[in-house]
GROMACS .gro file of C-alpha atoms in nm:
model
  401
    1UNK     CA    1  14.110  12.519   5.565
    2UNK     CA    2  14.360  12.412   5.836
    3UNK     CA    3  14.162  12.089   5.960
    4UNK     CA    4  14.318  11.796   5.816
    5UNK     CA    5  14.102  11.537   5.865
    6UNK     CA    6  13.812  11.798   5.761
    7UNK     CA    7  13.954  11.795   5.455
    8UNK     CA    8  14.007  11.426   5.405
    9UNK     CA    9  13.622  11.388   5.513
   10UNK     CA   10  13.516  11.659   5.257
   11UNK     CA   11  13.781  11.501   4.992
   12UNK     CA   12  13.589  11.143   5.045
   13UNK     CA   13  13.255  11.288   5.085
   14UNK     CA   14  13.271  11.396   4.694
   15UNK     CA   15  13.444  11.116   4.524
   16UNK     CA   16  13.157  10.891   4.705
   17UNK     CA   17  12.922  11.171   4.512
   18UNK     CA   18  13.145  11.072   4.169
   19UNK     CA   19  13.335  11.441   4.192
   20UNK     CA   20  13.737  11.264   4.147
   21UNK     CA   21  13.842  11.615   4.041
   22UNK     CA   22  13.747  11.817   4.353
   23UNK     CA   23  13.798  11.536   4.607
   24UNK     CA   24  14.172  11.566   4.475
   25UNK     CA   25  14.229  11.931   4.564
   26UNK     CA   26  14.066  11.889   4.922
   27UNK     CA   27  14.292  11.558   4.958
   28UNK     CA   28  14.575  11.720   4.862
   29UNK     CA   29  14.541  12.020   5.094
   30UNK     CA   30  14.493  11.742   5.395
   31UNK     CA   31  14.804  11.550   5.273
   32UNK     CA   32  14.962  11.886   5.281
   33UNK     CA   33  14.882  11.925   5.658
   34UNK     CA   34  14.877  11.547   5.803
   35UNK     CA   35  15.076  11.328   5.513
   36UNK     CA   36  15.002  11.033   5.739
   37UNK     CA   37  14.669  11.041   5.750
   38UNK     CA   38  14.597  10.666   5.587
   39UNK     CA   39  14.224  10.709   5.476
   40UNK     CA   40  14.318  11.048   5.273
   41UNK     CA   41  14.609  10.889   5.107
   42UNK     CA   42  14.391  10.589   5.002
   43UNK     CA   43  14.111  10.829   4.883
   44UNK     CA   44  14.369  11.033   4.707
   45UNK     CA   45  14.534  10.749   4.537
   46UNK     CA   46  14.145  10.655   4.397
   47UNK     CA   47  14.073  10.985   4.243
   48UNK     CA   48  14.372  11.030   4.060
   49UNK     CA   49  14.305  10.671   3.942
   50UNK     CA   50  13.949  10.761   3.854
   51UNK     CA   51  14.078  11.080   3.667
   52UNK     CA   52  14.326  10.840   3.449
   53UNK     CA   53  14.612  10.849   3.647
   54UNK     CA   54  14.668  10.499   3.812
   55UNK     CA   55  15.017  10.498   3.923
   56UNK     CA   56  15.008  10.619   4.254
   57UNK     CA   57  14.727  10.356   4.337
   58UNK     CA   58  14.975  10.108   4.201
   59UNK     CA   59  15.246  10.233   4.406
   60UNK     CA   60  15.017  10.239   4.750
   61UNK     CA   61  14.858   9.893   4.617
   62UNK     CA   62  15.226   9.765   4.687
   63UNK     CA   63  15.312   9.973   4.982
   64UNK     CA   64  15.022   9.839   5.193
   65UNK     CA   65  15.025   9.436   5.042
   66UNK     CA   66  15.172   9.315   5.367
   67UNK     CA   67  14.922   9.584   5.545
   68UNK     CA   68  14.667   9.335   5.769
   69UNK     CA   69  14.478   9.644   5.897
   70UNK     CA   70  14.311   9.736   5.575
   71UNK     CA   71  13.912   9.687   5.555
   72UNK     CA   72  13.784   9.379   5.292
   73UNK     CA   73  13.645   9.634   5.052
   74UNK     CA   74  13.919   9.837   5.034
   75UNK     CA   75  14.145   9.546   4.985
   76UNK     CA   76  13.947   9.453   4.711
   77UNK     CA   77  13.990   9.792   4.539
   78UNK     CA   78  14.381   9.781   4.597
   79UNK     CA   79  14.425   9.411   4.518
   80UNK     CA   80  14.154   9.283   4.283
   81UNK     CA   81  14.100   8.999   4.091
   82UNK     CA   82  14.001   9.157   3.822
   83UNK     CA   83  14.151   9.472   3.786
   84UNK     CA   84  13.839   9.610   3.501
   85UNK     CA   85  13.604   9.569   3.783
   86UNK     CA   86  13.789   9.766   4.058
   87UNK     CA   87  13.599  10.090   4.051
   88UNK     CA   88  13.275   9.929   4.086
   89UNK     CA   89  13.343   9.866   4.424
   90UNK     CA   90  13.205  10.030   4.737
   91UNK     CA   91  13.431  10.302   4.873
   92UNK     CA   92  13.553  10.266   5.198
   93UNK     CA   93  13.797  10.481   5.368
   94UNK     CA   94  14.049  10.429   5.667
   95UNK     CA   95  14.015  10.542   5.983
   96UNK     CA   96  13.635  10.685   5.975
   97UNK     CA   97  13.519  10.835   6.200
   98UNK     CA   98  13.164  10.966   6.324
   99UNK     CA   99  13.146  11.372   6.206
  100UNK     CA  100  13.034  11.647   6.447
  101UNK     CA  101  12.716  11.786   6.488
  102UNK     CA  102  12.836  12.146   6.522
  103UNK     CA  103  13.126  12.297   6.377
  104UNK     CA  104  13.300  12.658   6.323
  105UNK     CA  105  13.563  12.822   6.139
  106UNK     CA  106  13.726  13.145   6.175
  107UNK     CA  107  14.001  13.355   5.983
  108UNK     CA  108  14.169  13.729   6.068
  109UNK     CA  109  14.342  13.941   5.855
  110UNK     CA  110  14.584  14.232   5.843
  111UNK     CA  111  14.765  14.354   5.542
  112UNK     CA  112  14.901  14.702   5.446
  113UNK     CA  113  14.999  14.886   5.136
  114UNK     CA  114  14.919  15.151   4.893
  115UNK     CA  115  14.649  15.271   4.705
  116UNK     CA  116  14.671  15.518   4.363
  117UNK     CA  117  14.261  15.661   4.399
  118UNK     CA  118  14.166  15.609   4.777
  119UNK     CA  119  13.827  15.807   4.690
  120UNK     CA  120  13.762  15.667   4.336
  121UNK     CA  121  13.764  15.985   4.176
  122UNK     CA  122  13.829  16.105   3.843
  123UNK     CA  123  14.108  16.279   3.753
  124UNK     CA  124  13.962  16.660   3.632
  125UNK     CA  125  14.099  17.001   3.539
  126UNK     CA  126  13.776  17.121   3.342
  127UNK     CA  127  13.415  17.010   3.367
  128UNK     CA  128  13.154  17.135   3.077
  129UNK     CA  129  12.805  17.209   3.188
  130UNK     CA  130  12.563  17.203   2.902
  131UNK     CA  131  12.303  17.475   3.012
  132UNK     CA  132  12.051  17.655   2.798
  133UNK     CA  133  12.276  17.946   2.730
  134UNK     CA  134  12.530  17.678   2.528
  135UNK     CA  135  12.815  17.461   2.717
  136UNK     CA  136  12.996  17.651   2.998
  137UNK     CA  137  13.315  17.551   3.078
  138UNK     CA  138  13.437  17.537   3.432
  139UNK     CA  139  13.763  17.485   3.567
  140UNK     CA  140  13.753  17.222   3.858
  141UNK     CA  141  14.029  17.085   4.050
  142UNK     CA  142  13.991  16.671   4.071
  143UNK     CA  143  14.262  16.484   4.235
  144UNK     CA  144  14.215  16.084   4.289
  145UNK     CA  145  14.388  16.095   4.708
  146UNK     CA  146  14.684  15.857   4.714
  147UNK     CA  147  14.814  15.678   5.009
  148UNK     CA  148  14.907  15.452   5.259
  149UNK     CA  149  14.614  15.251   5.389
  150UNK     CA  150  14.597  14.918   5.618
  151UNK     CA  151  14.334  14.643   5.572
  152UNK     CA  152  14.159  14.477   5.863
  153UNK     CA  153  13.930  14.163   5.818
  154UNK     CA  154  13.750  13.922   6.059
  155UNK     CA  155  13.474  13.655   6.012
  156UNK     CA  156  13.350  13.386   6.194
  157UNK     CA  157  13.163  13.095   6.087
  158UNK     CA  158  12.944  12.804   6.273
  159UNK     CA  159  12.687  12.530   6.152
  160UNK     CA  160  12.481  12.267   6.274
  161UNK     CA  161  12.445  11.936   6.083
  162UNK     CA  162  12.079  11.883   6.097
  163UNK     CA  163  12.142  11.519   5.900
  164UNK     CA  164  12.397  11.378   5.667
  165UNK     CA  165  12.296  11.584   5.356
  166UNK     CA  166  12.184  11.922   5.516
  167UNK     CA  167  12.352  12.172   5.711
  168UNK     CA  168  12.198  12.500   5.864
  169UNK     CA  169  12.532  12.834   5.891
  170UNK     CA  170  12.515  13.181   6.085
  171UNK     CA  171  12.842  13.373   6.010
  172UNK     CA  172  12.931  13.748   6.084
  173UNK     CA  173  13.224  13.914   5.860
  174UNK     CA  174  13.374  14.237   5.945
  175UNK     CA  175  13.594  14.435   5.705
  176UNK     CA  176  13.779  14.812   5.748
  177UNK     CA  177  14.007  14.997   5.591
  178UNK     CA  178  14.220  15.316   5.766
  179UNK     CA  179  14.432  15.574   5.568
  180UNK     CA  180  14.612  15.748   5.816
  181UNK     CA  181  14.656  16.025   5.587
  182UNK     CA  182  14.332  16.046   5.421
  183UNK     CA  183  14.067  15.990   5.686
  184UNK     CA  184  13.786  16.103   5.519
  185UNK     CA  185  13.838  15.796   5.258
  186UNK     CA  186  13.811  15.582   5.582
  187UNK     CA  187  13.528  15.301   5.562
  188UNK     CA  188  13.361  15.017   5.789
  189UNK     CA  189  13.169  14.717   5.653
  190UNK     CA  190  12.960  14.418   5.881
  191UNK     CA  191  12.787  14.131   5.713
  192UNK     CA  192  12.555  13.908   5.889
  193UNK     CA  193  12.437  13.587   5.707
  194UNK     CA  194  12.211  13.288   5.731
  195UNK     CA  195  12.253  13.002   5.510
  196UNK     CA  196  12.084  12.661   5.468
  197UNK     CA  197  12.237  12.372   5.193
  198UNK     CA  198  12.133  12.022   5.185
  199UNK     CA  199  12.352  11.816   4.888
  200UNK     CA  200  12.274  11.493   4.726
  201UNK     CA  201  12.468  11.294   4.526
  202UNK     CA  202  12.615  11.547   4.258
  203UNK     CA  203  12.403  11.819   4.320
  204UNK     CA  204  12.355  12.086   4.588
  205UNK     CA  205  12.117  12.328   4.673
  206UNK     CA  206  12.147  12.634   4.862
  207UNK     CA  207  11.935  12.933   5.030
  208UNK     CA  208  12.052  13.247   5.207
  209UNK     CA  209  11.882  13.558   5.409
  210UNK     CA  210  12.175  13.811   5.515
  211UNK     CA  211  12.238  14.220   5.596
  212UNK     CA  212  12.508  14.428   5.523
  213UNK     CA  213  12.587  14.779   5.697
  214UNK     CA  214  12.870  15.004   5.532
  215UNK     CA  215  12.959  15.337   5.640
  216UNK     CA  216  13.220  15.596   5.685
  217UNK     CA  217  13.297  15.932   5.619
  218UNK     CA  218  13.357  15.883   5.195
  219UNK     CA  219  13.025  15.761   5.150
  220UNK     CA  220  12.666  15.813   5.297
  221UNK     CA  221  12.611  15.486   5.548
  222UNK     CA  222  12.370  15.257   5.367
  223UNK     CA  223  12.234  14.892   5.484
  224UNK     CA  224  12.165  14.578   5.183
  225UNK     CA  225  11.895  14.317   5.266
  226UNK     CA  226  11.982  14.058   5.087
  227UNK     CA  227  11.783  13.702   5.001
  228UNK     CA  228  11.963  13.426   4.762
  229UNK     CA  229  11.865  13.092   4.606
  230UNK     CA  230  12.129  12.853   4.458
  231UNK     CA  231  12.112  12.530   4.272
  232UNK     CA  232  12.449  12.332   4.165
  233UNK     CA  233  12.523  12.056   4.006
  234UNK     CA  234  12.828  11.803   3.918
  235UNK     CA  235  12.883  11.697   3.536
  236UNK     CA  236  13.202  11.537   3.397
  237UNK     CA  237  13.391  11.675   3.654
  238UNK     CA  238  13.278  12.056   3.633
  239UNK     CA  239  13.056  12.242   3.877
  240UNK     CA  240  12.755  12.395   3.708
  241UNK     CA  241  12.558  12.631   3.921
  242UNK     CA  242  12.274  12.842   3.898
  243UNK     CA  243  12.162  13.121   4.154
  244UNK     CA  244  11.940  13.448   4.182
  245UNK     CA  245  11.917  13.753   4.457
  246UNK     CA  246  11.718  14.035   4.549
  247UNK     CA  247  11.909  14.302   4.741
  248UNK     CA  248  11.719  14.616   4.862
  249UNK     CA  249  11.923  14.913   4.951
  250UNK     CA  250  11.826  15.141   5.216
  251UNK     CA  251  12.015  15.453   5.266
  252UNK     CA  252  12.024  15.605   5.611
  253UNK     CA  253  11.947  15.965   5.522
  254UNK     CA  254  11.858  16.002   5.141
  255UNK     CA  255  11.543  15.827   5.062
  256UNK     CA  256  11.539  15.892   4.758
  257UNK     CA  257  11.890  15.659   4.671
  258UNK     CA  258  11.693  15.344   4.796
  259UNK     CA  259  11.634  15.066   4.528
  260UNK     CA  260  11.588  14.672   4.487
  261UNK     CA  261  11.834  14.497   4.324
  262UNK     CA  262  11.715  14.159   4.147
  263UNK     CA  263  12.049  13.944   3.964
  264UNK     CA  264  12.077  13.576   3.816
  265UNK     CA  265  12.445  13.462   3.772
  266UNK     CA  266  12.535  13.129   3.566
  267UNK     CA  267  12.853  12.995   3.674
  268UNK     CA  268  13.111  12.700   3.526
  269UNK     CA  269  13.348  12.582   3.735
  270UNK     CA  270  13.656  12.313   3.609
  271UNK     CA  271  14.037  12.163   3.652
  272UNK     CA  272  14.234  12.254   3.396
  273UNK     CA  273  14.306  12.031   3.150
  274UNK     CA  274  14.647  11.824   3.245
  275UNK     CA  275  14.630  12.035   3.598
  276UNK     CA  276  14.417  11.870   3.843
  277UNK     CA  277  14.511  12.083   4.108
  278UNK     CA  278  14.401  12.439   3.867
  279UNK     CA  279  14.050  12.504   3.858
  280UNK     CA  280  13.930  12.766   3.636
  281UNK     CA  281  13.569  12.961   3.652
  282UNK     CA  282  13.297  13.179   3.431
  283UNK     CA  283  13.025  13.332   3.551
  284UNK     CA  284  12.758  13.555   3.367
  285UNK     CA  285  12.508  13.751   3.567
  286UNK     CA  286  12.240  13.992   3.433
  287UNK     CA  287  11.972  14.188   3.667
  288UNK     CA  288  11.750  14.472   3.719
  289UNK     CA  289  11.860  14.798   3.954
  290UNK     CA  290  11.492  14.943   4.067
  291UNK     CA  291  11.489  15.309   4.248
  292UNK     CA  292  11.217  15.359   4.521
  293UNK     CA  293  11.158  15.680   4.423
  294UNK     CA  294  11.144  15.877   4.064
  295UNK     CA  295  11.338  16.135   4.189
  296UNK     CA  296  11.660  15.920   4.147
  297UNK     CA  297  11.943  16.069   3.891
  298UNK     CA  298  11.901  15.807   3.622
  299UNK     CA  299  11.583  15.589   3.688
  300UNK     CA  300  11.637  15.259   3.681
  301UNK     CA  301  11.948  15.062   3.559
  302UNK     CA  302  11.993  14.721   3.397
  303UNK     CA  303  12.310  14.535   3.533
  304UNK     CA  304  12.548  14.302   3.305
  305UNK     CA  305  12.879  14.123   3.465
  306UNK     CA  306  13.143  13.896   3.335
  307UNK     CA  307  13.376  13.703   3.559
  308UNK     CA  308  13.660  13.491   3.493
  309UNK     CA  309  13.857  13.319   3.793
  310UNK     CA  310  14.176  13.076   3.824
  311UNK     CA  311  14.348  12.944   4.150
  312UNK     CA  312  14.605  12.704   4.165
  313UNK     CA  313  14.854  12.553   4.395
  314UNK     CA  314  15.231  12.642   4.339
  315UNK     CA  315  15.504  12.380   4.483
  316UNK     CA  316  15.344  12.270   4.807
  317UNK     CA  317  15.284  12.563   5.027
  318UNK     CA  318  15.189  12.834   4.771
  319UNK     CA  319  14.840  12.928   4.600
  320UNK     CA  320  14.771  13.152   4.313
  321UNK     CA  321  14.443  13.346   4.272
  322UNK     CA  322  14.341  13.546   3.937
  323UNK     CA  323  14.024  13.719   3.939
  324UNK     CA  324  13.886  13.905   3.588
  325UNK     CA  325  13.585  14.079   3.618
  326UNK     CA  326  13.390  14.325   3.343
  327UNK     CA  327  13.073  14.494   3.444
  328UNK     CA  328  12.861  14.739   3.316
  329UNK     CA  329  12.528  14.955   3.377
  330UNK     CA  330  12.300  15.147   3.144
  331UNK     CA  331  12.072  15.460   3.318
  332UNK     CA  332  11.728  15.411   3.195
  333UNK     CA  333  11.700  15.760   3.141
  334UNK     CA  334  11.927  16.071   3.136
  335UNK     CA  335  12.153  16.124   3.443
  336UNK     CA  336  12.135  16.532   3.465
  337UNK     CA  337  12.050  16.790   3.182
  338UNK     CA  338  12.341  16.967   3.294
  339UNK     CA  339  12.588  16.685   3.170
  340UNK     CA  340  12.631  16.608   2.785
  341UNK     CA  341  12.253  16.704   2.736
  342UNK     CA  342  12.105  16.471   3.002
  343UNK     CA  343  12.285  16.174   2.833
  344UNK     CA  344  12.178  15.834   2.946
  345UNK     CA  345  12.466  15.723   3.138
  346UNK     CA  346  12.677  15.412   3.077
  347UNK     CA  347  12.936  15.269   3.290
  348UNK     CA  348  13.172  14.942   3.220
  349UNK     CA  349  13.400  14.853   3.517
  350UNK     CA  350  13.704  14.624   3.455
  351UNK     CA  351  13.861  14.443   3.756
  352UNK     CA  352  14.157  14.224   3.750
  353UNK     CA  353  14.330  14.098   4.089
  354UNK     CA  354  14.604  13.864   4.202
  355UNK     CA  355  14.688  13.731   4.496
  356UNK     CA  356  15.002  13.477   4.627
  357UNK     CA  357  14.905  13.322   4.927
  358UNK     CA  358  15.254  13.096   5.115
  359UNK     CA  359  15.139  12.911   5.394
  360UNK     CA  360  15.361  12.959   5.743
  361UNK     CA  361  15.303  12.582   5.852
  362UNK     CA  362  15.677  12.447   5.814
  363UNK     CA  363  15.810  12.753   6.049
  364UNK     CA  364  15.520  12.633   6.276
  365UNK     CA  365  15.292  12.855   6.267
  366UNK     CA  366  14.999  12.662   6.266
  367UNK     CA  367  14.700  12.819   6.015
  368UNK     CA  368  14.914  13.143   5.923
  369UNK     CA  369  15.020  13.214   5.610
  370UNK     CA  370  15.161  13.557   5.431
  371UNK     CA  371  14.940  13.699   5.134
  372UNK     CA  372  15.054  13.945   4.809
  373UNK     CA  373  14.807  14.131   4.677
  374UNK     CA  374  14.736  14.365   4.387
  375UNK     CA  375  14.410  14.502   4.216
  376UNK     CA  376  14.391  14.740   3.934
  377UNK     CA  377  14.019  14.868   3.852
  378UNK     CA  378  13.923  15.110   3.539
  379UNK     CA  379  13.590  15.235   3.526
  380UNK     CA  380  13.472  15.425   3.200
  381UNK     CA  381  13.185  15.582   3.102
  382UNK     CA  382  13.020  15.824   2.830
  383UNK     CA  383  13.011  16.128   3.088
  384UNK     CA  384  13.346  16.227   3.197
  385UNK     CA  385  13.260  16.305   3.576
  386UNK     CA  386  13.184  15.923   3.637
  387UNK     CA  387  13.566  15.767   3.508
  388UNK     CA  388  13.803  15.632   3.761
  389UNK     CA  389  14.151  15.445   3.791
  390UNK     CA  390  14.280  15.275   4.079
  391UNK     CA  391  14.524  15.054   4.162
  392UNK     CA  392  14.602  14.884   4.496
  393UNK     CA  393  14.872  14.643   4.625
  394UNK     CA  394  14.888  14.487   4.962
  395UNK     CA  395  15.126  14.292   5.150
  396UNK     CA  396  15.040  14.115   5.546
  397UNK     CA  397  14.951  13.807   5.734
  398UNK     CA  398  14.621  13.588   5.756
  399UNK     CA  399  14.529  13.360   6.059
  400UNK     CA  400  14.278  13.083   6.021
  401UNK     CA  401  14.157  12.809   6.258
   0.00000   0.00000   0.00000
């Protein structure tokens, strides 16, 4: 995200695969970090063209018409004959260069703040057992734990080009979170993944094998096997993408809490009308939650999600993020006789989360930037014991390279 002329490669990579709209946001970001880099502005100046905004090509078109390094084709594009024909030219940018074989990325993270429901609990002064003498009534004591908690995140990325159109990752992410005053809410997580993605021209296609470990005092330490297939492809200037995954859960003490998680997800991805540098996403996902064992509170579950995203630049240094997210899972059988009759439970899950991200660059501090977060999340369901509210905001620093 900090390489410039990564960017400008990626930018001209997808407006020679007909994508205008996303080459602009990757050219944009490189113009952001190197604004003399000749072959991005050229590129950039094409895809706002393409997208029906041909002034800036104009303006560069008489900015470079005493230039005597430019290539023929290029020349053509910014000084044709016939104007009607320009965009059925070959694209050629300046200053290309042959790409690497190998590459990685990196990013850390550190941000503190304050959380309403560290634990995720519900908030309880009475819970009613319904037991064969009639309901009994019992007076319980259920605090969500508030507090001050800090946020550490790492990952690390590398991948090897195997040709021009496929590219082989390995990447390892580590995430923790500490509340000094609440310990026992403490947790660790570690994700290893394995990716492979070869693209053609408007369409991509993507497979994945990874494992995630999470543990910590709140919870009982469980590991996710996870395998994915993706397919995406480029129409009119939107992203449309299809994928599916089979998690299987495997708890390290309780047997009986394993399952296999199968999900497909349909996603939409496009600028903003009149905002080339917005782009806004839906994504629908539906899947199957299968226990190991028939001893599990609830049998299976089926699984139902709703996302809706929007990110954005603001002025030249700051990004917006909005994330919207409803989700909700129905027990295939009753939860517990002791609660509401052994209701079949059902749980819907509402997320919404913004972040402000101001890059550091013009104090020079190269790849820094300072991040604003906040996250509210309601969960609600038909038995009182499984409710929740939480909200979250976080405030620190982010290094990538």
């Amino acid at each position: 995200m900090e390489n410039a002329q990564f960017l400008a490669q990626l930018g001209g990579l997808l407006l020679e695969n007909e994508d205008p709209a996303q080459a602009l946001v990757w050219l944009e970001r490189s113009l952001l970090l190197d604004p003399g880099n000749l072959g991005a502005q050229a590129d950039h100046a094409i895809a706002l063209a393409e997208l029906g905004e041909p002034e800036a090509l104009r303006a560069l078109s008489e900015a470079w018409r005493q230039r005597s390094d430019i290539p023929p084709a290029l020349r053509q594009r910014l000084f044709p004959v016939d104007r009607a024909r320009q965009y059925a030219l070959p694209r050629v940018r300046l200053g290309d260069v042959q790409r690497a074989r190998w590459g990685w990325q990196g990013e850390i993270s550190l941000v503190a703040g304050h959380e309403s429901n560290l634990d995720r609990s519900p908030r309880l002064s009475e819970l009613t057992l319904t037991v064969p003498e009639g309901p009994l009534v019992l007076p319980v004591v259920s605090q969500p734990r508030t507090g001050s908690a800090t946020l550490a995140s790492a990952i690390v990325q590398g991948g090897y080009a195997l040709g021009d159109r496929t590219i082989l990752r390995a990447g390892l992410n580590l995430n923790a979170r500490r509340a000094v005053a609440e310990p026992g809410t403490n947790w660790v997580q570690s994700q290893w993944s394995n990716e492979i993605e070869h693209r053609g021209a408007g369409w991509r296609l993507q497979a994945d094998a990874g494992i995630v470990w999470i543990g910590g005092p709140l919870n009982e330490p469980y590991r996710l096997h996870r395998l994915g297939l993706a397919a995406e492809v480029q129409l009119n200037g939107c992203g449309v993408r299809a994928s599916g995954s089979h998690d299987r859960r495997e708890q390290s003490v309780t047997d009986a809490l394993n399952s296999s998680t199968s999900l497909w997800t349909a996603s939409l991805q496009c600028p903003l009308p009149g905002l080339p540098r917005w782009l806004a996403s839906v994504n629908f996902s539906r899947g199957k939650d299968t226990p190991e064992s028939a001893d599990r509170p609830g049998g299976g579950q089926q699984l139902r999600a709703e996302g809706l995203r929007v990110t954005g630049q603001i002025g030249a240094d700051s990004r917006l993020d909005f994330y919207l997210r409803d989700s909700r899972v129905t027990d295939a059988s009753g939860y517990s006789p002791l609660l509401d009759n052994n209701a079949i439970r059902r749980v819907k899950l509402r997320q919404v989360s913004i972040e402000l991200t101001h890059s550091l660059q013009r104090f020079g501090w190269q790849g820094w930037s300072a991040t604003l977060q906040w996250q509210g999340a309601t969960q609600q369901s038909n038995i009182q014991l499984f409710g929740y509210r939480a909200d979250t905001v976080y405030g620190g620093l982010r290094w990538a390279w």
